[in-house]
PDB file of C-alpha atoms in Angstrom:
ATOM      1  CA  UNK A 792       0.000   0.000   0.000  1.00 76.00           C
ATOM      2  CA  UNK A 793       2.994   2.528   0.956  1.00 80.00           C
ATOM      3  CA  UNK A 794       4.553   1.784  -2.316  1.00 82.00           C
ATOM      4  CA  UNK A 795       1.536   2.311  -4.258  1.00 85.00           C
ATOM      5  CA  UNK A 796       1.276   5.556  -2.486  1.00 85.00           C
ATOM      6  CA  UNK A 797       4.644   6.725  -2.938  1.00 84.00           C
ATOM      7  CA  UNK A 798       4.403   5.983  -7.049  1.00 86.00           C
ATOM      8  CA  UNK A 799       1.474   8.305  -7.266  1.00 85.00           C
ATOM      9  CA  UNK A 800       1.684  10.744  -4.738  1.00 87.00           C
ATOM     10  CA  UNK A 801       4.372  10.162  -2.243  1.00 85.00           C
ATOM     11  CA  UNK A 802       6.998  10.953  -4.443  1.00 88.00           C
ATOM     12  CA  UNK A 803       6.648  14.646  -4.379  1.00 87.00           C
ATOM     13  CA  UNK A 804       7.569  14.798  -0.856  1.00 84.00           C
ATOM     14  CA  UNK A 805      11.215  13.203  -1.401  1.00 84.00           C
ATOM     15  CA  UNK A 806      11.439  16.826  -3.772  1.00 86.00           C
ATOM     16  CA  UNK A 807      10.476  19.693  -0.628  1.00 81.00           C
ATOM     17  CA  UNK A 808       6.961  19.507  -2.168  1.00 85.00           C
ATOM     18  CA  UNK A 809       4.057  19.772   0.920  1.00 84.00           C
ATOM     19  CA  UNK A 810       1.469  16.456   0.332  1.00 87.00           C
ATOM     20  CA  UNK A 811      -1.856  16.279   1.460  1.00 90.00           C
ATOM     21  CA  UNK A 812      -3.570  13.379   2.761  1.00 91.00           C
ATOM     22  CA  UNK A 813      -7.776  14.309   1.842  1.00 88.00           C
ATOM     23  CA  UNK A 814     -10.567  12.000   3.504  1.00 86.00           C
ATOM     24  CA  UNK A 815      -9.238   8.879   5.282  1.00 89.00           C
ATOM     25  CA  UNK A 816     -10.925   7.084   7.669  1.00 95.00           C
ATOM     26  CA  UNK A 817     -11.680   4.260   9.349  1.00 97.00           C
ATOM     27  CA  UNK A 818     -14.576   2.845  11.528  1.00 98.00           C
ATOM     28  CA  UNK A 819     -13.923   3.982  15.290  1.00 98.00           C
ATOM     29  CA  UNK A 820     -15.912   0.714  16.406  1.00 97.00           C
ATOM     30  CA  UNK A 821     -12.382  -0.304  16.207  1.00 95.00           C
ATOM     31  CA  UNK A 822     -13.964  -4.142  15.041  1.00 96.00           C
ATOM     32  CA  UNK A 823     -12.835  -4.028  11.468  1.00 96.00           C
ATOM     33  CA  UNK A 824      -9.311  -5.143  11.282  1.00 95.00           C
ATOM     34  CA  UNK A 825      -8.490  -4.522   7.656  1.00 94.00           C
ATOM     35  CA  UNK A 826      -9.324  -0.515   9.176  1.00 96.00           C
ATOM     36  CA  UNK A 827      -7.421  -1.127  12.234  1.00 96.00           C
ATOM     37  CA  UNK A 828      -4.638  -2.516   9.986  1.00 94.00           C
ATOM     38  CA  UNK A 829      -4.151   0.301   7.421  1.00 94.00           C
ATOM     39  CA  UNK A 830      -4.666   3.074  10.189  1.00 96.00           C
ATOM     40  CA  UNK A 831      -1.137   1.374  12.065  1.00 96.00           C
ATOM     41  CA  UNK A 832      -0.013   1.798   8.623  1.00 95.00           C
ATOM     42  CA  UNK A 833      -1.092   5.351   7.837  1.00 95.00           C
ATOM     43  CA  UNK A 834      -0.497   6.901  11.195  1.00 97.00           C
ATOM     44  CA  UNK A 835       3.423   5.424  10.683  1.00 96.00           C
ATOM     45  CA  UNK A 836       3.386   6.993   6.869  1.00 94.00           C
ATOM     46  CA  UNK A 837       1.824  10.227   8.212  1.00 95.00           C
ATOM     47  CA  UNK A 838       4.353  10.527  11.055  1.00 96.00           C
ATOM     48  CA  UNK A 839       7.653   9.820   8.716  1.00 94.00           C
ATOM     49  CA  UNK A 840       6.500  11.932   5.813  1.00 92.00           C
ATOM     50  CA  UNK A 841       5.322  14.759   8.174  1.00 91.00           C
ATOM     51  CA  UNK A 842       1.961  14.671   6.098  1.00 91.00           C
ATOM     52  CA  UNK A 843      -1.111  17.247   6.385  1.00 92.00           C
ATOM     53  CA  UNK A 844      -4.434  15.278   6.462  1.00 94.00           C
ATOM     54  CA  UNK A 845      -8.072  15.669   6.675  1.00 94.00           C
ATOM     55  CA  UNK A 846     -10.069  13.379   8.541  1.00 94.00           C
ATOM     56  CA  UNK A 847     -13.148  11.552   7.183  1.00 93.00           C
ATOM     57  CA  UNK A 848     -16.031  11.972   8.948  1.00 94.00           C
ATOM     58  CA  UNK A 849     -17.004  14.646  11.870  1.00 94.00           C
ATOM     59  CA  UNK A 850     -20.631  13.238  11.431  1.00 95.00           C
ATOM     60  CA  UNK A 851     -21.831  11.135  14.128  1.00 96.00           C
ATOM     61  CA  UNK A 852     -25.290  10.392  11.886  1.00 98.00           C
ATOM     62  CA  UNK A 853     -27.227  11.576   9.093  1.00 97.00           C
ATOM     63  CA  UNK A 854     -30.743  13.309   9.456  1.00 96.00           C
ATOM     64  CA  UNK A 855     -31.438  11.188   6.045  1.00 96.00           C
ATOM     65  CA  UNK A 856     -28.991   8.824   4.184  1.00 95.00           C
ATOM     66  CA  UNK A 857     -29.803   6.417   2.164  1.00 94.00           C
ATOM     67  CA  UNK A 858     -33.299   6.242   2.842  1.00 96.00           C
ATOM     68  CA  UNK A 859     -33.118   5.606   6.634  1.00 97.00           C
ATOM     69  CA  UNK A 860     -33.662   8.763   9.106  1.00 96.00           C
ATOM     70  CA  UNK A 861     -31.009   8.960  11.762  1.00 96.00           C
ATOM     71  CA  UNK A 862     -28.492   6.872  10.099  1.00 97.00           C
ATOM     72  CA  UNK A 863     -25.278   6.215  12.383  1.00 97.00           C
ATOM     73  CA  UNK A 864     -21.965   6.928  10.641  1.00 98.00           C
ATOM     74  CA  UNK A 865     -19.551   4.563  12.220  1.00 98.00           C
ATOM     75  CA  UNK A 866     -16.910   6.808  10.941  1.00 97.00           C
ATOM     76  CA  UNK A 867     -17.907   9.721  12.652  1.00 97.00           C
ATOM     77  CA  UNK A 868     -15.450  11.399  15.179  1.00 96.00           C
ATOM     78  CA  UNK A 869     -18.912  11.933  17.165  1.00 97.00           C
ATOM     79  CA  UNK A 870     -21.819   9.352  18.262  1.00 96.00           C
ATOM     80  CA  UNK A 871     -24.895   8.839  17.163  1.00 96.00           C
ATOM     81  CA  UNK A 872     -26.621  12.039  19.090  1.00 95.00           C
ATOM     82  CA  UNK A 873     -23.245  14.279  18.389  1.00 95.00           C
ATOM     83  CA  UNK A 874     -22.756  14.469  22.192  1.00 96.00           C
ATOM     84  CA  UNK A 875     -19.797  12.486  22.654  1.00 96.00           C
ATOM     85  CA  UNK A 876     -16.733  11.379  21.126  1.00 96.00           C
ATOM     86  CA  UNK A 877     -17.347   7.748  19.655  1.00 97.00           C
ATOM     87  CA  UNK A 878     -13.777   6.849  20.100  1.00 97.00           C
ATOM     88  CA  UNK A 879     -11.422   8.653  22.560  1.00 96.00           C
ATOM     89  CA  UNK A 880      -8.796   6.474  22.377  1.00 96.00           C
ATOM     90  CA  UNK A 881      -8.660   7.206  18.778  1.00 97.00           C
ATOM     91  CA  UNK A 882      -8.542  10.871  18.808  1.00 96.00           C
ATOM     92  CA  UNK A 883      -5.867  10.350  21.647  1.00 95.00           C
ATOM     93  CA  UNK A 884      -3.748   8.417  19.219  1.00 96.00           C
ATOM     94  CA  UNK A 885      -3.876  10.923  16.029  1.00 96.00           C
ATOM     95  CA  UNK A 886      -3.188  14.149  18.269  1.00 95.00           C
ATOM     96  CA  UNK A 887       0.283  13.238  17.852  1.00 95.00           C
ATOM     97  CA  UNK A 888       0.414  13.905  13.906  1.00 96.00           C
ATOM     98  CA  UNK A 889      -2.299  16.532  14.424  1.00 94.00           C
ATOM     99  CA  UNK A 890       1.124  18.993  14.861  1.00 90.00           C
ATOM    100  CA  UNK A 891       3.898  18.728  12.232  1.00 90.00           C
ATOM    101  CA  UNK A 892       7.500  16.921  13.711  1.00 92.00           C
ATOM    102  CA  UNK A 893       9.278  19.451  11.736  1.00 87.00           C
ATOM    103  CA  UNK A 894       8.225  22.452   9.659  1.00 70.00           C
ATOM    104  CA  UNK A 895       8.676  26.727  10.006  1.00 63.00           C
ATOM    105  CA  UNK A 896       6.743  26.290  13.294  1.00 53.00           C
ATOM    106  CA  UNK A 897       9.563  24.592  14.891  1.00 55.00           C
ATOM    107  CA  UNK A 898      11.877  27.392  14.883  1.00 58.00           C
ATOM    108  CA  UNK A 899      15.433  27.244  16.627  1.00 61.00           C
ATOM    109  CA  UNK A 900      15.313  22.973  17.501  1.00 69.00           C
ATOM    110  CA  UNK A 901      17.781  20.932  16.013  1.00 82.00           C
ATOM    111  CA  UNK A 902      16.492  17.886  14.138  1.00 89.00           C
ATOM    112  CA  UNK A 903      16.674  14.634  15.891  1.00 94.00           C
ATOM    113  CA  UNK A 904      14.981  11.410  15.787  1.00 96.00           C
ATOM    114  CA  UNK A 905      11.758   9.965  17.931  1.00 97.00           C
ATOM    115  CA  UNK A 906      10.805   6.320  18.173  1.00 98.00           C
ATOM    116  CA  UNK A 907       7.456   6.485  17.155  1.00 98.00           C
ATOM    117  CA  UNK A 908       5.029   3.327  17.944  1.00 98.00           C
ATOM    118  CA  UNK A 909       1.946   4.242  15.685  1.00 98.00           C
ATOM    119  CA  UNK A 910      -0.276   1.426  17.113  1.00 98.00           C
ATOM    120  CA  UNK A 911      -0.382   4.101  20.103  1.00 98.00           C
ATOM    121  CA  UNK A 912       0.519   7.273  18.687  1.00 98.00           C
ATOM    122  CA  UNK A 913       3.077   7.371  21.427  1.00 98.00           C
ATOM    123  CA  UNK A 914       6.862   7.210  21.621  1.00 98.00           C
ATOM    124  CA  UNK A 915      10.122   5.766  23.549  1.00 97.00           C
ATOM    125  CA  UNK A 916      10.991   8.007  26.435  1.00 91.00           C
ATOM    126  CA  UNK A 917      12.766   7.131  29.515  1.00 86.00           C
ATOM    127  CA  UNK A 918      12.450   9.683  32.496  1.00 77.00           C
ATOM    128  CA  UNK A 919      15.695   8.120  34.406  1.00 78.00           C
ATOM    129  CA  UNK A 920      18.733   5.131  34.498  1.00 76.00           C
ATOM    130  CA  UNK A 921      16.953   3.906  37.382  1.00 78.00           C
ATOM    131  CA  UNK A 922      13.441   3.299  35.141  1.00 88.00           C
ATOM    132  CA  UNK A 923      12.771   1.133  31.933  1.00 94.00           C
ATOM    133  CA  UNK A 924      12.030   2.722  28.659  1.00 97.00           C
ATOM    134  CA  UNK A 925       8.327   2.852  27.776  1.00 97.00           C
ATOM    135  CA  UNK A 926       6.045   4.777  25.390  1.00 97.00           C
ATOM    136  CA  UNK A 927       4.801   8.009  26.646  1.00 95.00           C
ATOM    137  CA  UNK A 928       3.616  11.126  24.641  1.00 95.00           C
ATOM    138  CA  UNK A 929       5.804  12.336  22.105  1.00 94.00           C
ATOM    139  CA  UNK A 930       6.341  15.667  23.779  1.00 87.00           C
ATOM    140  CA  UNK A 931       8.581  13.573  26.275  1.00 84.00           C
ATOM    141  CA  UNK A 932      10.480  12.088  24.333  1.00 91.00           C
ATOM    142  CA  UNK A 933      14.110  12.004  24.282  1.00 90.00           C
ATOM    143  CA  UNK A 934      16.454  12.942  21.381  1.00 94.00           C
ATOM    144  CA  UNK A 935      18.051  10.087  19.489  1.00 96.00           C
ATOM    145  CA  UNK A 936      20.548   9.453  16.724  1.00 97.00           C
ATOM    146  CA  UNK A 937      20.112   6.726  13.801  1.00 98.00           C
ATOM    147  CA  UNK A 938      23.732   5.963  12.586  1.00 97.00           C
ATOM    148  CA  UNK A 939      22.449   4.117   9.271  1.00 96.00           C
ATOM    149  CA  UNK A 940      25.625   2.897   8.817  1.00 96.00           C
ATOM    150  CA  UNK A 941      26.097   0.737  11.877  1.00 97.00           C
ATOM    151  CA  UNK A 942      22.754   0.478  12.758  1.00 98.00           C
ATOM    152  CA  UNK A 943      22.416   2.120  16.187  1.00 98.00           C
ATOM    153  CA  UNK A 944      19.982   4.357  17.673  1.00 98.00           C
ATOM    154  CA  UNK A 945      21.782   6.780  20.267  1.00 97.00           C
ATOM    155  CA  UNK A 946      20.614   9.016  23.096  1.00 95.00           C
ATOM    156  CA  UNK A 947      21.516  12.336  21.224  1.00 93.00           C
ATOM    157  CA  UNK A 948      24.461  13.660  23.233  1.00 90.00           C
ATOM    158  CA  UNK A 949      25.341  10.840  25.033  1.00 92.00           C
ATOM    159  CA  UNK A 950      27.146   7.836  24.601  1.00 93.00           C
ATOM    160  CA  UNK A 951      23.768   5.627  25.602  1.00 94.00           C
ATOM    161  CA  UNK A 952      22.370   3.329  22.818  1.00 96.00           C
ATOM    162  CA  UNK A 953      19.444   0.893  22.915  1.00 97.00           C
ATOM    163  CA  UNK A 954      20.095  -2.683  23.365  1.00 97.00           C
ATOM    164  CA  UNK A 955      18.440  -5.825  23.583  1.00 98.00           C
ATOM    165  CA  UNK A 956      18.757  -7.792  26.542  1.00 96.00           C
ATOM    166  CA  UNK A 957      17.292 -10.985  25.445  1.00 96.00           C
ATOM    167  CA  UNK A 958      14.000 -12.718  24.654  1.00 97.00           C
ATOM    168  CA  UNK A 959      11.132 -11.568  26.135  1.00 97.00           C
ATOM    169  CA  UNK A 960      12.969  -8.758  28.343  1.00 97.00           C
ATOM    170  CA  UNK A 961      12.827  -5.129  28.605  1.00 97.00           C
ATOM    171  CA  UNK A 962      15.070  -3.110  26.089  1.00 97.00           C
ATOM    172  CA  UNK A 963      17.837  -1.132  27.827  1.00 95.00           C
ATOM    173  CA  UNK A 964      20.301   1.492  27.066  1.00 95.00           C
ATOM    174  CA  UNK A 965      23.682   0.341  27.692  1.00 94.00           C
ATOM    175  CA  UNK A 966      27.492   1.961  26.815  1.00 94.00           C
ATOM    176  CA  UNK A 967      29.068  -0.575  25.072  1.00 93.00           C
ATOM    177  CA  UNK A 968      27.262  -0.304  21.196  1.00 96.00           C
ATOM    178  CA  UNK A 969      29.366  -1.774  19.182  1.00 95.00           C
ATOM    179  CA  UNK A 970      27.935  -5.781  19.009  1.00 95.00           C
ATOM    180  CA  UNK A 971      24.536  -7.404  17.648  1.00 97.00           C
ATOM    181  CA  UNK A 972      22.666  -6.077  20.729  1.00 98.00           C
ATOM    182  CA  UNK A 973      23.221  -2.951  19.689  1.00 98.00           C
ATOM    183  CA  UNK A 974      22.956  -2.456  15.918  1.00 98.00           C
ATOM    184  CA  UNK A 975      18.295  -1.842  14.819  1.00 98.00           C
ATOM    185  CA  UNK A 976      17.488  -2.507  11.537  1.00 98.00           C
ATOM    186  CA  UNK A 977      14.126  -1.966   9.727  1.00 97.00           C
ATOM    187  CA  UNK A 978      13.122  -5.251   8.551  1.00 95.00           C
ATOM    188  CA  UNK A 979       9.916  -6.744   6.586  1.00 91.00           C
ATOM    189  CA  UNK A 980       7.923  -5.269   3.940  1.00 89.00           C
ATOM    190  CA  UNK A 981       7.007  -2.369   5.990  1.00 91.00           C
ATOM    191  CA  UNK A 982      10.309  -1.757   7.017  1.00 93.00           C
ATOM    192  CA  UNK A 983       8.691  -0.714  10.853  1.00 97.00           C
ATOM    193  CA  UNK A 984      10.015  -3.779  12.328  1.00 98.00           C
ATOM    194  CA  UNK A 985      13.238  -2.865  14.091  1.00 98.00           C
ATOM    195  CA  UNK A 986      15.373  -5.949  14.666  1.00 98.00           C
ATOM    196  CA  UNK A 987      18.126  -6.736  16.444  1.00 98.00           C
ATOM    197  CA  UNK A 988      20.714  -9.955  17.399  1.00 97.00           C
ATOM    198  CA  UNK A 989      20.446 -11.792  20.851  1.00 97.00           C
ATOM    199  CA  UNK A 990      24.754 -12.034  22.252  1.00 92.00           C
ATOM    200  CA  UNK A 991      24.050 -15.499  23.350  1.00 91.00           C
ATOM    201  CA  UNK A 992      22.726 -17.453  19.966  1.00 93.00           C
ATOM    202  CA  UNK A 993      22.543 -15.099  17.667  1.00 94.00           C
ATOM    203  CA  UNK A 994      18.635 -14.937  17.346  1.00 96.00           C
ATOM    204  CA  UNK A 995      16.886 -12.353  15.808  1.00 97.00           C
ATOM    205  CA  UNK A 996      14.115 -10.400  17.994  1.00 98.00           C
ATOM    206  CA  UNK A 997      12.215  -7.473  17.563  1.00 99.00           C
ATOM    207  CA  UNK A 998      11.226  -4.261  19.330  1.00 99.00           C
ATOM    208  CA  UNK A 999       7.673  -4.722  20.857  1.00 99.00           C
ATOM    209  CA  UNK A1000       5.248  -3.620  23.489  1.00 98.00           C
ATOM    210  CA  UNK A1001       4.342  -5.288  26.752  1.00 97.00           C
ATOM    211  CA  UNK A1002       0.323  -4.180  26.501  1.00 95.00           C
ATOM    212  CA  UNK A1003       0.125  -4.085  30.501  1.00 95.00           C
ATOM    213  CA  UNK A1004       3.168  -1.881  31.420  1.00 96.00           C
ATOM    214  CA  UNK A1005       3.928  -0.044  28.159  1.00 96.00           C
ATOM    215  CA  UNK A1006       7.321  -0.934  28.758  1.00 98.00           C
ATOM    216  CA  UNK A1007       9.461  -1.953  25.816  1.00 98.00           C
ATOM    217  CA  UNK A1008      10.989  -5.125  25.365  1.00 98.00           C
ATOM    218  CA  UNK A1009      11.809  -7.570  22.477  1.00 98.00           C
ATOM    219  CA  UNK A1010      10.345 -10.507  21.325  1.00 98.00           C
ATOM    220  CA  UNK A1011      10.004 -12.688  18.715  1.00 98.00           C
ATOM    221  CA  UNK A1012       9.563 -11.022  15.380  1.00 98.00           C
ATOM    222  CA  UNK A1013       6.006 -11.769  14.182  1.00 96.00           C
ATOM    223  CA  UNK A1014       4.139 -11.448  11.114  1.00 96.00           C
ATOM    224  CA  UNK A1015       7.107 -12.252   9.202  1.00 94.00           C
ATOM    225  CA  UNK A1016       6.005 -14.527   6.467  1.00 88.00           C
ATOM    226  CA  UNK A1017       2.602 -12.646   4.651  1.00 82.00           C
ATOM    227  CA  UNK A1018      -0.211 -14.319   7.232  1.00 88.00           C
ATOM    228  CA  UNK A1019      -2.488 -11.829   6.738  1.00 87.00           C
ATOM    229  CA  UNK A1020      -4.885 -13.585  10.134  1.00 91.00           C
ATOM    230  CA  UNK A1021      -0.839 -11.872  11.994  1.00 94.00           C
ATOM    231  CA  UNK A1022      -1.329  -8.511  12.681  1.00 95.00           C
ATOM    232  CA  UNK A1023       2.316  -6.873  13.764  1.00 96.00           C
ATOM    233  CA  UNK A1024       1.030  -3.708  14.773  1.00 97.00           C
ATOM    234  CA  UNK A1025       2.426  -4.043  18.652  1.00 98.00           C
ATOM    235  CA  UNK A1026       5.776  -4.213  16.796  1.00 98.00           C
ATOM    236  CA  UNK A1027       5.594  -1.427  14.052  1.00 98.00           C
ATOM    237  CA  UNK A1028       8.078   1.437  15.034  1.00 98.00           C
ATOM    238  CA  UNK A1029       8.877   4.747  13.092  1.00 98.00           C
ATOM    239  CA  UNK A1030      12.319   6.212  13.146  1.00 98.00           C
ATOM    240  CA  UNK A1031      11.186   9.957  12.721  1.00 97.00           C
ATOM    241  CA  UNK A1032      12.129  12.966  12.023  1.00 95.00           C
ATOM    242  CA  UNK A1033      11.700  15.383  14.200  1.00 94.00           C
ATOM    243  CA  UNK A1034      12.090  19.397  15.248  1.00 90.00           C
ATOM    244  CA  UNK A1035       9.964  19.757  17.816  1.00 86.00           C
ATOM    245  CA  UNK A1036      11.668  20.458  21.626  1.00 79.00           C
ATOM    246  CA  UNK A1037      12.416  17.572  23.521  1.00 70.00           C
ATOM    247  CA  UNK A1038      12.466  16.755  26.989  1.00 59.00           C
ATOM    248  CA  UNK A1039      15.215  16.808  28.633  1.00 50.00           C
ATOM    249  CA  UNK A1040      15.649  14.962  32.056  1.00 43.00           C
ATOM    250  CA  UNK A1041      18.106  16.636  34.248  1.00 39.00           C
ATOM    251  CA  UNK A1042      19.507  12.854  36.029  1.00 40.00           C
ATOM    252  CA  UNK A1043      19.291  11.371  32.432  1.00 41.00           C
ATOM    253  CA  UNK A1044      21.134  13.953  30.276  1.00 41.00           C
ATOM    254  CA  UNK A1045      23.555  15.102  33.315  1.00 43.00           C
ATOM    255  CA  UNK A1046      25.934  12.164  32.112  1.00 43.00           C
ATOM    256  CA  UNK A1047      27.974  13.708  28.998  1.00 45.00           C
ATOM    257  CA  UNK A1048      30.294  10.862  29.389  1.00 46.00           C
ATOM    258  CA  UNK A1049      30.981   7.267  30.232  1.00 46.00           C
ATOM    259  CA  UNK A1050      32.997   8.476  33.602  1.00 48.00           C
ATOM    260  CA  UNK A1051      30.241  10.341  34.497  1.00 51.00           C
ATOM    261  CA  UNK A1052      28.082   8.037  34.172  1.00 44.00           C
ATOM    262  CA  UNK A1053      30.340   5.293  36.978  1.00 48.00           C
ATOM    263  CA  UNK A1054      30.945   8.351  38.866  1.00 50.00           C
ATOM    264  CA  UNK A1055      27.652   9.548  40.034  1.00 52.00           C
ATOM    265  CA  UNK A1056      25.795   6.032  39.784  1.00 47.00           C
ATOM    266  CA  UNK A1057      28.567   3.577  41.260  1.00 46.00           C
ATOM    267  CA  UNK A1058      30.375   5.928  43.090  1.00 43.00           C
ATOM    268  CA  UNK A1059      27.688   7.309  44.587  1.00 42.00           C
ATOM    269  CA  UNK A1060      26.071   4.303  45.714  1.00 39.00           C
ATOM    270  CA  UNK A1061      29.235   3.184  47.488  1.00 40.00           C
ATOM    271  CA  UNK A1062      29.720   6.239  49.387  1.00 38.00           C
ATOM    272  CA  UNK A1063      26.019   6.354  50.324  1.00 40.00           C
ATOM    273  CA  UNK A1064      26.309   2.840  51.866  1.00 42.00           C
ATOM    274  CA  UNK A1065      29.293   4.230  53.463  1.00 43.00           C
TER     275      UNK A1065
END
């Protein structure tokens, strides 16, 4: 579908050309999972290409459609009597494109990267060492670094990178990011799986979700192999451009260094045991 898009359309982005994205939608029952499937998809587009986009339909109903008076539009943003939102959850999850990630409204920031997990419309942050990364809103989000050529993604400023700890574990950031653990690589079709190597067998996993905690940890890659009954969305990441001001933690971003980092954290501990 992305390709598709990029032949006809998408292509006059990769020129400094602004694209518009006119009347997509999808039903906010959230039960139709070819909808709940191409929004993952679309949000993810939307965030990378930094799209504008019009949302199809404000209507919660229809005084006369079709024949039928009162006619609920399951697409509507509002319910059946307009009172309400029909889906909160959903409007939640698109405020995060609803502002560009980069554009003349973001002047002054220095362009950086965001982790973007468009199943939530939320991205990796981390508020301390002490805590495990989890999604959050984007406007907490830390600055990172993609080096495409060996495949890490870097606390901008820092010498932290993400690492895999092994199957089934929280992700952590870690010093040392030069082996497998280390190096995050788009795979699949949709190139929003970010894979990396297990330092005990070699095994690939892949950056995921744990649904109760928001924390993020790898697992298994899934939806691998074209099963269209799979749905990967738990998995889909965006590395994204970005302009907008990040947050910066004060114990987080104190450490400019490795030394630092030993310093106030083992040091510290040790004396305070003292």
């Amino acid at each position: 579908m992305v390709d598709q898009m990029m032949r006809k359309a998408g292509f006059v982005s990769d020129q400094g050309y602004p694209l518009f994205m006119s009347e997509f939608g999808v039903d906010l029952r959230g039960t139709n999972d070819n909808d709940n499937r191409y929004l993952n998809c679309f949000v993810g587009v939307a965030a990378e290409l930094d799209l504008d986009w019009a949302l199809w339909t404000l209507a919660g109903s229809y005084h006369l459609r079709d024949g039928v008076i009162g006619l609920e539009e399951f697409y509507g943003v509002f319910n059946w009597n307009w009172c309400e939102a029909r889906n909160s959850s959903f409007l939640e999850r698109i405020s995060t494109i609803q502002s560009p990630f980069q554009g003349p409204a973001q002047q002054g920031a220095k362009q950086h990267k965001v982790i973007f997990h468009p199943l939530t419309g939320q991205c990796i942050h981390r508020k301390s060492l002490l805590e495990p990364l989890k999604l959050g809103p984007c406007t907490d989000s830390e600055a990172w670094s993609y080096n495409t050529q060996q495949k890490t993604l870097t606390i901008k400023g820092t010498y932290f990178c993400l690492q895999a700890d092994g199957l089934n574990k929280p992700a952590k950031l870690g010093v040392i990011c030069s082996d497998s653990t280390s190096k995050w690589e788009p795979i699949s079709d949709s190139k929003m799986h970010l894979s990396s190597k297990l330092a005990t067998d070699g095994a690939a996993v892949c950056l995921d979700v744990d649904p109760s905690s928001n924390i993020i940890v790898t697992n298994n890659c899934k939806c691998l192999n074209r099963d269209n009954m799979c749905d990967p969305g738990s998995q889909w990441f965006k590395i994204v451009n970005s302009t907008r001001s990040s947050s910066v933690t004060t114990p987080f971003f104190g450490f400019n260094s490795v030394f630092d980092f030993l310093r106030n954290n083992m040091l510290g501990s040790l004396v305070d045991s003292a």
